[in-house]
Amino acid sequence: MSETILIRGARIHDQAAAGRPADLLIDGGRIVEVGAGLSRAGARVIDADGLIALPGLVDLHTHLREPGYEASETILSGSRAAAAGGYTAVFAMPNTSPVADTAGVVEQELALGDAAGYVTVQPIGAVTVGQKGERLAELGAMASSRARVRVFSDDGFCVWDPLIMRRALEYVKAFDGVIAQHAQDPRLTEGAQMNEGTVSAELGLTGWPAAAEESIIARDVLLAEHVGSRLHVCHLSTAGSVDIIRWAKKRGIAVTAEVTPHHLLLTEELVRGYDARYKVNPPLRREQDVQAVREGLADGTIDIVATDHAPHPAEAKACEWQAAANGMVGLESALRVVQQAMVDTGLLGWDDVARVMSTTPARIGRLDGHGTPLTAGEAASLTLYDPTPVRPFGRSDLHGRSANSPYLERELPGEVRWTLHRGTVTVADGALREIGVNA
C-alpha cells in the first residue's frame, strides 16, 4: 500500500541529477517534492544518508517461467526476487507453456504481475507461433491487448529464417515495436557446450563459436536498415559483436544491444571445474571478450544491462555438464555485479548505471512510468543502494524458487537497502517485505 514517505539525504543519480544529496517527499505513489530540509507531519521517514538513489531498475530480459514451469519460478516469486535486487519493472520472456504468443497469455501474465504487486511485469510476446520459427505469431493482437506488448522475442531460439525476421521487423513498425533477437546460428552451434576456443579443446567439449552470434547480428542489422525498423540484440557476448553494433550505429541503423552482468564479469575459465552453475547461453567467453563488452557498455555501443534471469530447479543443474540446463539467476545480484565490474573499475559512474539499468531499458521497451527522473510529479519507483559493504553473496540473498546463481559465496560489493514500487515499499532496510495479499 502506498503511504506518505520522506526520504532524507539520499544522493540522487538519474538523468537530471549528478549525485546531489536531497530529500524526497512521496505521497499517493508519486514524488511530490524534492529539496533540502523537507518535512511532512505523519510521514514515514527513511534516513538515506550515504545511500544512492536510483530510478527503479528495469530489466528488459527476465524469465519468470509462469505459466507452465512453476517449479523453477512463478511471477510472484520472480517479482520478489526482482524487488530484492532493486528492480521495479521486468519484461517477461515468452518461453512459457503455453508460449506467450497470443493476447490471452500475455494478458494472463500481466494480471498475475499486477496481483503480485512487487514490480511492474511487462510481457514480451513471441515472434513466431510456439517459438518454432515457422510463421509469425499474433503480433498485432498482443500489441493491442491490455498488455500493450511492444517487445517481441523468441529468446532461447534464434529467428533464424531471414524472411521471417524481415517480416517481423516490417510488422512491428506499425505500432513502434521492436524485435529482440537471440543471435545464435543453430547450425553452427549444434551440440555446443561452451565457448569455442582453447579451453573447449582442452576439456573436449563441443564449442559455441563467436561467429554463430556475430553472423546473425550482422544479418539482422542489415535487415533492420533495409526495412527501417527497430532491432534489439539480446545478451551480446563477444568482441566481434561489439564491433558490429558499433559499425551499425555509426551507419545510423536503429539497433540497441544488451549485455548481461555475468558476461561483464565471468569468463570461460570457470568451466574447467564442470560446475553447471556456469553453463549459460550464450556461453561465458574469453577474458578479451569480457574486456570488449565492458568497453562497449562504457562508450555507449551497448545500451543496457539486462539480467537474462533464468531459474532452474536443482535437478537441472546438479548433474553432468552435458546434461545440465543453460541459465543463471541474476535479479538479486545484478546491481552488485555491475558495481564490481563497471563502477569500481571506473568505467561507469552512478548516473551511467541509472541510464543503462533503468532509463534506457524503459525507453527501448516503451514502458511508461519507469526510468523517469527522481523529480516532482514522477512515479515514486526508486532504489536506495548502499555501495560500501562487501560480503559474500549467499543463499539468503535469493528470493526466487531457484538457486542456480554463479555468485554463491563470491564476494560482491553493495546492498539494496530500500525499493519502492509506485510508492509501495517492497524492500525495507535491506529486507524484502510481504505486501498486498501476501502480507
Coordinates of C-alpha atoms in Angstrom, one line a residue:
M1 CA 0.0 0.0 0.0
S2 CA 1.3 3.5 -0.9
E3 CA 2.0 5.8 2.0
T4 CA 3.4 9.2 2.7
I5 CA 7.2 8.8 2.9
L6 CA 10.0 11.3 3.5
I7 CA 13.4 10.2 2.3
R8 CA 16.2 12.3 3.8
G9 CA 19.7 12.9 2.4
A10 CA 19.8 10.5 -0.5
R11 CA 22.4 11.0 -3.2
I12 CA 20.2 11.3 -6.3
H13 CA 21.6 9.8 -9.5
D14 CA 19.4 10.0 -12.6
Q15 CA 19.3 11.8 -16.0
A16 CA 18.6 15.1 -14.2
A17 CA 20.9 14.9 -11.2
A18 CA 24.5 14.0 -10.5
G19 CA 24.8 12.7 -7.0
R20 CA 23.5 15.7 -5.1
P21 CA 22.1 15.0 -1.6
A22 CA 18.4 15.8 -1.3
D23 CA 15.2 14.9 0.4
L24 CA 12.3 13.3 -1.5
L25 CA 8.7 13.6 -0.3
I26 CA 6.4 10.8 -1.6
D27 CA 2.6 10.8 -1.4
G28 CA 0.0 9.0 -3.4
G29 CA 2.6 6.9 -5.2
R30 CA 4.3 9.9 -6.7
I31 CA 7.2 12.2 -5.8
V32 CA 5.6 15.4 -4.8
E33 CA 8.7 17.4 -3.7
V34 CA 12.5 17.3 -4.0
G35 CA 14.7 19.6 -2.0
A36 CA 16.6 20.2 1.3
G37 CA 15.1 20.2 4.8
L38 CA 11.7 18.9 3.8
S39 CA 9.2 17.8 6.4
R40 CA 5.6 16.4 6.5
A41 CA 3.7 15.6 9.6
G42 CA 2.9 11.9 9.9
A43 CA 5.2 10.8 7.1
R44 CA 7.3 7.7 7.4
V45 CA 10.9 8.9 7.5
I46 CA 13.7 7.0 5.8
D47 CA 17.3 8.1 6.7
A48 CA 19.1 7.7 3.4
D49 CA 22.4 9.4 4.4
G50 CA 25.2 7.8 2.4
L51 CA 22.7 5.9 0.1
I52 CA 22.5 6.3 -3.6
A53 CA 19.0 7.0 -5.0
L54 CA 18.4 5.5 -8.5
P55 CA 15.3 5.3 -10.6
G56 CA 13.8 1.9 -10.0
L57 CA 15.8 -0.7 -12.1
V58 CA 14.2 -2.0 -15.3
D59 CA 15.1 -5.5 -16.6
L60 CA 14.4 -6.0 -20.3
H61 CA 15.2 -9.7 -20.2
T62 CA 13.7 -11.8 -17.4
H63 CA 12.5 -15.4 -17.4
L64 CA 9.6 -15.8 -15.0
R65 CA 8.6 -19.3 -16.2
E66 CA 4.9 -18.9 -15.5
P67 CA 2.7 -20.3 -16.9
G68 CA 3.9 -23.8 -17.3
Y69 CA 7.2 -24.1 -15.4
E70 CA 6.3 -23.0 -11.9
A71 CA 8.8 -25.5 -10.3
S72 CA 11.5 -23.1 -11.5
E73 CA 9.8 -19.7 -10.8
T74 CA 6.4 -18.0 -10.7
I75 CA 5.5 -14.5 -11.5
L76 CA 5.2 -13.8 -7.7
S77 CA 8.5 -15.4 -6.7
G78 CA 10.3 -13.8 -9.6
S79 CA 8.8 -10.4 -8.8
R80 CA 10.0 -10.8 -5.2
A81 CA 13.5 -11.6 -6.5
A82 CA 13.4 -8.5 -8.7
A83 CA 12.3 -6.2 -5.9
A84 CA 15.1 -7.6 -3.7
G85 CA 17.6 -6.6 -6.4
G86 CA 16.3 -3.1 -6.7
Y87 CA 14.0 -3.6 -9.7
T88 CA 10.6 -2.0 -10.1
A89 CA 9.9 -3.4 -13.6
V90 CA 10.7 -6.5 -15.5
F91 CA 10.0 -7.7 -19.0
A92 CA 8.9 -11.3 -19.0
M93 CA 10.3 -13.5 -21.8
P94 CA 7.7 -15.7 -23.7
N95 CA 9.3 -19.2 -23.3
T96 CA 6.4 -20.4 -21.1
S97 CA 3.9 -23.2 -21.6
P98 CA 1.8 -22.3 -23.4
V99 CA 4.2 -19.9 -25.1
A100 CA 3.3 -16.3 -24.8
D101 CA 2.3 -15.9 -28.5
T102 CA -1.3 -14.8 -28.1
A103 CA -3.2 -11.9 -26.4
G104 CA -4.7 -14.3 -23.9
V105 CA -1.4 -15.5 -22.5
V106 CA 0.2 -12.1 -22.2
E107 CA -2.9 -10.7 -20.5
Q108 CA -2.7 -13.5 -18.0
E109 CA 0.9 -12.7 -17.3
L110 CA 0.0 -9.0 -16.9
A111 CA -2.7 -9.8 -14.4
L112 CA -0.5 -12.1 -12.3
G113 CA 2.1 -9.4 -12.2
D114 CA -0.4 -6.8 -11.0
A115 CA -1.7 -9.2 -8.4
A116 CA 1.8 -9.8 -7.0
G117 CA 2.4 -6.1 -6.7
Y118 CA 6.2 -6.1 -6.2
V119 CA 7.2 -4.8 -9.7
T120 CA 5.5 -4.0 -13.0
V121 CA 5.6 -7.1 -15.1
Q122 CA 5.5 -6.3 -18.8
P123 CA 5.1 -9.4 -21.0
I124 CA 7.2 -9.9 -24.1
G125 CA 5.4 -11.6 -27.0
A126 CA 6.9 -14.5 -29.1
V127 CA 7.9 -13.6 -32.6
T128 CA 6.7 -16.9 -34.1
V129 CA 4.0 -19.3 -33.1
G130 CA 5.3 -21.6 -30.4
Q131 CA 8.7 -20.1 -30.9
K132 CA 9.1 -22.6 -33.7
G133 CA 10.4 -20.1 -36.3
E134 CA 7.9 -21.1 -38.9
R135 CA 5.2 -18.4 -39.0
L136 CA 4.6 -15.1 -37.3
A137 CA 2.6 -15.1 -34.0
E138 CA -0.3 -12.7 -33.3
L139 CA 1.9 -9.7 -33.0
G140 CA -0.8 -7.1 -33.7
A141 CA -3.2 -8.8 -31.3
M142 CA -0.7 -8.8 -28.5
A143 CA 0.2 -5.2 -29.2
S144 CA -3.4 -4.1 -29.0
S145 CA -4.2 -6.2 -25.9
R146 CA -4.4 -5.0 -22.3
A147 CA -0.7 -6.0 -22.0
R148 CA 0.2 -3.5 -24.8
V149 CA 3.2 -5.6 -25.9
R150 CA 5.9 -3.7 -27.7
V151 CA 8.9 -6.1 -27.4
F152 CA 8.8 -9.4 -29.3
S153 CA 11.4 -12.2 -29.0
D154 CA 11.8 -15.9 -29.5
D155 CA 14.6 -15.8 -26.9
G156 CA 16.1 -19.2 -26.3
F157 CA 15.7 -19.7 -30.0
C158 CA 17.1 -17.6 -32.9
V159 CA 14.7 -16.3 -35.5
W160 CA 16.9 -18.0 -38.0
D161 CA 14.9 -17.7 -41.2
P162 CA 15.8 -14.3 -42.7
L163 CA 12.4 -14.0 -44.5
I164 CA 10.5 -14.5 -41.2
M165 CA 12.9 -12.0 -39.5
R166 CA 12.3 -9.4 -42.2
R167 CA 8.5 -9.8 -42.0
A168 CA 8.6 -9.5 -38.2
L169 CA 10.7 -6.3 -38.4
E170 CA 8.3 -4.9 -41.0
Y171 CA 5.2 -5.8 -39.0
V172 CA 6.1 -4.2 -35.7
K173 CA 6.8 -0.8 -37.4
A174 CA 3.0 -0.2 -37.3
F175 CA 3.0 0.2 -33.5
D176 CA 6.6 1.2 -32.8
G177 CA 7.6 -2.3 -31.7
V178 CA 11.0 -3.9 -31.5
I179 CA 12.3 -7.4 -32.3
A180 CA 14.7 -8.7 -29.7
Q181 CA 16.9 -11.3 -31.3
H182 CA 18.6 -14.2 -29.7
A183 CA 21.6 -14.2 -32.0
Q184 CA 22.6 -17.8 -32.4
D185 CA 23.1 -19.6 -35.7
P186 CA 21.6 -23.1 -34.9
R187 CA 23.7 -24.9 -37.4
L188 CA 27.0 -23.5 -36.1
T189 CA 26.1 -24.4 -32.5
E190 CA 24.7 -27.9 -32.8
G191 CA 25.7 -29.8 -29.6
A192 CA 27.6 -26.8 -28.3
Q193 CA 28.6 -26.9 -24.6
M194 CA 30.8 -23.9 -24.0
N195 CA 32.7 -21.1 -25.8
E196 CA 34.8 -22.5 -28.7
G197 CA 38.5 -22.0 -28.2
T198 CA 41.5 -23.3 -26.4
V199 CA 39.6 -24.2 -23.2
S200 CA 36.9 -26.2 -25.0
A201 CA 39.6 -28.1 -26.9
E202 CA 41.4 -28.9 -23.7
L203 CA 38.2 -30.1 -22.0
G204 CA 36.9 -31.9 -25.0
L205 CA 33.6 -30.0 -25.1
T206 CA 31.9 -29.0 -28.3
G207 CA 32.5 -25.3 -28.8
W208 CA 30.0 -22.4 -29.4
P209 CA 31.9 -20.2 -31.9
A210 CA 31.7 -16.4 -31.7
A211 CA 30.8 -16.3 -35.4
A212 CA 27.5 -18.0 -34.6
E213 CA 26.4 -14.9 -32.7
E214 CA 28.2 -12.3 -34.9
S215 CA 26.8 -13.6 -38.2
I216 CA 23.2 -13.3 -37.1
I217 CA 23.8 -9.8 -35.7
A218 CA 25.4 -8.7 -38.9
R219 CA 22.5 -10.1 -41.0
D220 CA 19.8 -8.6 -38.8
V221 CA 21.3 -5.0 -38.6
L222 CA 21.2 -5.0 -42.4
L223 CA 17.6 -6.2 -42.4
A224 CA 16.7 -3.6 -39.9
E225 CA 18.3 -0.9 -42.0
H226 CA 16.6 -2.3 -45.2
V227 CA 13.1 -2.1 -43.7
G228 CA 13.6 0.9 -41.4
S229 CA 12.7 -0.9 -38.2
R230 CA 14.0 -1.3 -34.6
L231 CA 16.2 -4.2 -33.7
H232 CA 17.4 -5.1 -30.2
V233 CA 20.2 -7.7 -29.7
C234 CA 19.8 -9.8 -26.6
H235 CA 22.8 -10.9 -24.4
L236 CA 25.6 -9.7 -26.7
S237 CA 28.8 -11.6 -25.6
T238 CA 31.7 -11.2 -28.0
A239 CA 34.2 -8.6 -29.0
G240 CA 33.2 -9.1 -32.7
S241 CA 29.6 -8.4 -31.8
V242 CA 30.5 -5.1 -30.1
D243 CA 32.4 -4.1 -33.3
I244 CA 29.3 -4.9 -35.5
I245 CA 26.9 -2.9 -33.2
R246 CA 29.4 0.0 -33.2
W247 CA 29.5 -0.1 -37.0
A248 CA 25.7 -0.3 -37.3
K249 CA 25.2 2.7 -35.0
K250 CA 27.7 4.8 -36.9
R251 CA 25.7 3.9 -40.0
G252 CA 22.5 5.2 -38.4
I253 CA 20.8 1.8 -38.0
A254 CA 18.1 1.7 -35.3
V255 CA 19.8 -1.0 -33.2
T256 CA 20.2 -1.4 -29.5
A257 CA 22.0 -4.1 -27.6
E258 CA 22.2 -5.5 -24.1
V259 CA 24.9 -7.3 -22.1
T260 CA 24.3 -9.5 -19.0
P261 CA 26.1 -9.0 -15.7
H262 CA 27.7 -12.4 -16.0
H263 CA 29.2 -11.6 -19.4
L264 CA 30.7 -8.4 -17.7
L265 CA 32.4 -10.4 -15.0
L266 CA 32.8 -14.1 -15.6
T267 CA 35.0 -16.0 -18.2
E268 CA 35.2 -19.4 -19.8
E269 CA 37.9 -20.4 -17.3
L270 CA 35.2 -21.2 -14.8
V271 CA 34.0 -24.1 -16.9
R272 CA 37.2 -26.0 -16.0
G273 CA 35.5 -27.1 -12.8
Y274 CA 32.5 -28.5 -14.6
D275 CA 30.2 -26.6 -12.2
A276 CA 26.9 -26.4 -14.1
R277 CA 26.1 -23.0 -12.5
Y278 CA 28.4 -21.6 -15.1
K279 CA 26.6 -23.2 -18.1
V280 CA 24.7 -20.5 -19.9
N281 CA 23.6 -19.5 -23.4
P282 CA 25.4 -17.6 -24.9
P283 CA 28.4 -19.2 -23.0
L284 CA 30.9 -17.5 -20.9
R285 CA 33.5 -16.1 -23.2
R286 CA 37.2 -15.2 -23.2
E287 CA 38.8 -12.5 -21.0
Q288 CA 39.3 -10.5 -24.2
D289 CA 35.5 -10.6 -24.8
V290 CA 34.8 -9.5 -21.2
Q291 CA 37.0 -6.5 -21.6
A292 CA 35.4 -5.7 -25.0
V293 CA 31.8 -5.8 -23.7
R294 CA 32.9 -3.7 -20.7
E295 CA 34.3 -1.1 -23.1
G296 CA 31.3 -1.3 -25.3
L297 CA 29.0 -0.6 -22.4
A298 CA 31.2 2.3 -21.2
D299 CA 31.3 4.0 -24.5
G300 CA 27.6 3.6 -25.3
T301 CA 27.9 1.0 -28.0
I302 CA 26.0 -1.4 -25.8
D303 CA 22.9 0.3 -24.5
I304 CA 21.8 -1.6 -21.4
V305 CA 22.5 -4.3 -18.8
A306 CA 19.8 -7.0 -18.8
T307 CA 19.9 -10.0 -16.4
D308 CA 18.7 -12.9 -18.5
H309 CA 17.5 -14.2 -15.2
A310 CA 16.9 -17.9 -16.0
P311 CA 15.9 -20.0 -13.0
H312 CA 16.1 -23.8 -13.0
P313 CA 15.2 -26.4 -10.3
A314 CA 18.2 -28.1 -8.6
E315 CA 18.0 -31.3 -10.6
A316 CA 18.5 -29.4 -13.8
K317 CA 21.9 -28.2 -12.6
A318 CA 23.0 -31.0 -10.2
C319 CA 24.1 -33.3 -13.0
E320 CA 26.9 -33.9 -15.5
W321 CA 27.8 -30.8 -17.5
Q322 CA 26.5 -32.1 -20.9
A323 CA 23.0 -32.8 -19.5
A324 CA 22.7 -29.6 -17.5
A325 CA 20.3 -26.8 -18.5
N326 CA 21.6 -23.4 -19.6
G327 CA 21.0 -20.4 -17.5
M328 CA 21.7 -18.4 -14.3
V329 CA 19.5 -16.5 -11.9
G330 CA 20.6 -12.9 -11.7
L331 CA 18.0 -10.4 -10.5
E332 CA 19.2 -10.2 -6.9
S333 CA 22.9 -9.9 -7.8
A334 CA 22.8 -7.7 -11.0
L335 CA 23.4 -4.3 -9.4
R336 CA 26.2 -5.6 -7.2
V337 CA 27.9 -7.2 -10.2
V338 CA 27.6 -4.0 -12.2
Q339 CA 29.2 -2.1 -9.4
Q340 CA 32.1 -4.5 -9.2
A341 CA 32.7 -4.8 -13.0
M342 CA 31.9 -1.3 -14.1
V343 CA 31.7 1.3 -11.2
D344 CA 34.5 0.1 -9.0
T345 CA 36.8 -0.2 -12.1
G346 CA 36.0 3.5 -13.1
L347 CA 34.3 2.6 -16.3
L348 CA 30.8 3.9 -15.3
G349 CA 29.5 6.4 -12.8
W350 CA 26.3 6.0 -10.9
D351 CA 24.5 8.3 -13.4
D352 CA 25.5 5.9 -16.1
V353 CA 24.2 3.0 -14.0
A354 CA 20.8 4.7 -13.9
R355 CA 20.9 5.1 -17.7
V356 CA 21.9 1.5 -18.5
M357 CA 19.8 -0.2 -15.9
S358 CA 16.7 2.0 -15.7
T359 CA 16.2 4.8 -18.2
T360 CA 17.3 3.2 -21.4
P361 CA 15.7 -0.2 -20.9
A362 CA 12.4 1.5 -20.1
R363 CA 12.7 3.6 -23.3
I364 CA 13.6 0.6 -25.5
G365 CA 10.6 -1.3 -24.2
R366 CA 8.3 1.8 -24.4
L367 CA 7.3 1.3 -20.8
D368 CA 5.7 4.4 -19.4
G369 CA 6.2 5.5 -15.7
H370 CA 9.6 3.8 -15.3
G371 CA 13.1 5.1 -15.8
T372 CA 12.0 8.6 -15.1
P373 CA 14.0 11.2 -13.2
L374 CA 13.6 11.4 -9.5
T375 CA 11.7 14.8 -9.7
A376 CA 8.4 16.1 -8.5
G377 CA 5.4 14.7 -10.4
E378 CA 7.1 11.4 -11.4
A379 CA 6.1 8.0 -10.2
A380 CA 7.8 7.0 -6.9
S381 CA 9.6 3.9 -8.3
L382 CA 13.2 4.0 -7.0
T383 CA 16.0 2.2 -5.3
L384 CA 18.2 3.2 -2.4
Y385 CA 21.5 1.5 -2.6
D386 CA 24.5 1.3 -0.3
P387 CA 27.7 0.8 -2.3
T388 CA 30.0 0.4 0.7
P389 CA 29.6 -3.1 2.2
V390 CA 31.5 -6.0 0.7
R391 CA 30.3 -9.5 1.6
P392 CA 29.8 -13.0 0.1
F393 CA 26.6 -13.4 -2.0
G394 CA 24.7 -16.2 -0.2
R395 CA 21.6 -18.4 -0.5
S396 CA 19.8 -16.0 1.8
D397 CA 20.2 -13.3 -0.8
L398 CA 18.0 -15.3 -3.2
H399 CA 14.2 -14.9 -3.0
G400 CA 13.0 -16.9 -6.1
R401 CA 12.3 -20.6 -6.3
S402 CA 15.7 -21.5 -7.8
A403 CA 19.3 -21.1 -6.6
N404 CA 21.3 -21.5 -9.7
S405 CA 23.4 -18.4 -9.1
P406 CA 27.0 -18.3 -10.3
Y407 CA 27.9 -15.9 -7.5
L408 CA 27.2 -18.0 -4.4
E409 CA 30.0 -17.5 -1.9
R410 CA 31.6 -14.9 -4.2
E411 CA 32.4 -11.5 -2.6
L412 CA 30.3 -8.7 -4.1
P413 CA 30.1 -5.1 -3.1
G414 CA 27.0 -3.2 -2.3
E415 CA 23.5 -3.8 -0.9
V416 CA 20.0 -2.7 -1.9
R417 CA 18.6 -1.1 1.2
W418 CA 15.2 0.1 0.0
T419 CA 13.0 -0.4 -3.1
L420 CA 9.8 1.5 -3.7
H421 CA 7.4 0.5 -6.5
R422 CA 4.9 3.3 -7.2
G423 CA 5.2 4.4 -3.6
T424 CA 4.9 1.0 -2.1
V425 CA 7.9 -0.1 -0.1
T426 CA 8.9 -3.6 -1.3
V427 CA 12.3 -3.7 0.4
A428 CA 12.7 -2.0 3.8
D429 CA 16.1 -1.6 5.4
G430 CA 17.5 -4.5 3.3
A431 CA 14.7 -6.9 4.0
L432 CA 12.0 -8.0 1.5
R433 CA 8.6 -7.0 2.7
E434 CA 5.3 -9.0 2.5
I435 CA 2.8 -6.9 0.6
G436 CA -0.7 -7.0 -0.7
V437 CA -2.5 -10.3 -0.5
N438 CA 0.8 -11.8 0.6
A439 CA 1.1 -9.8 3.8

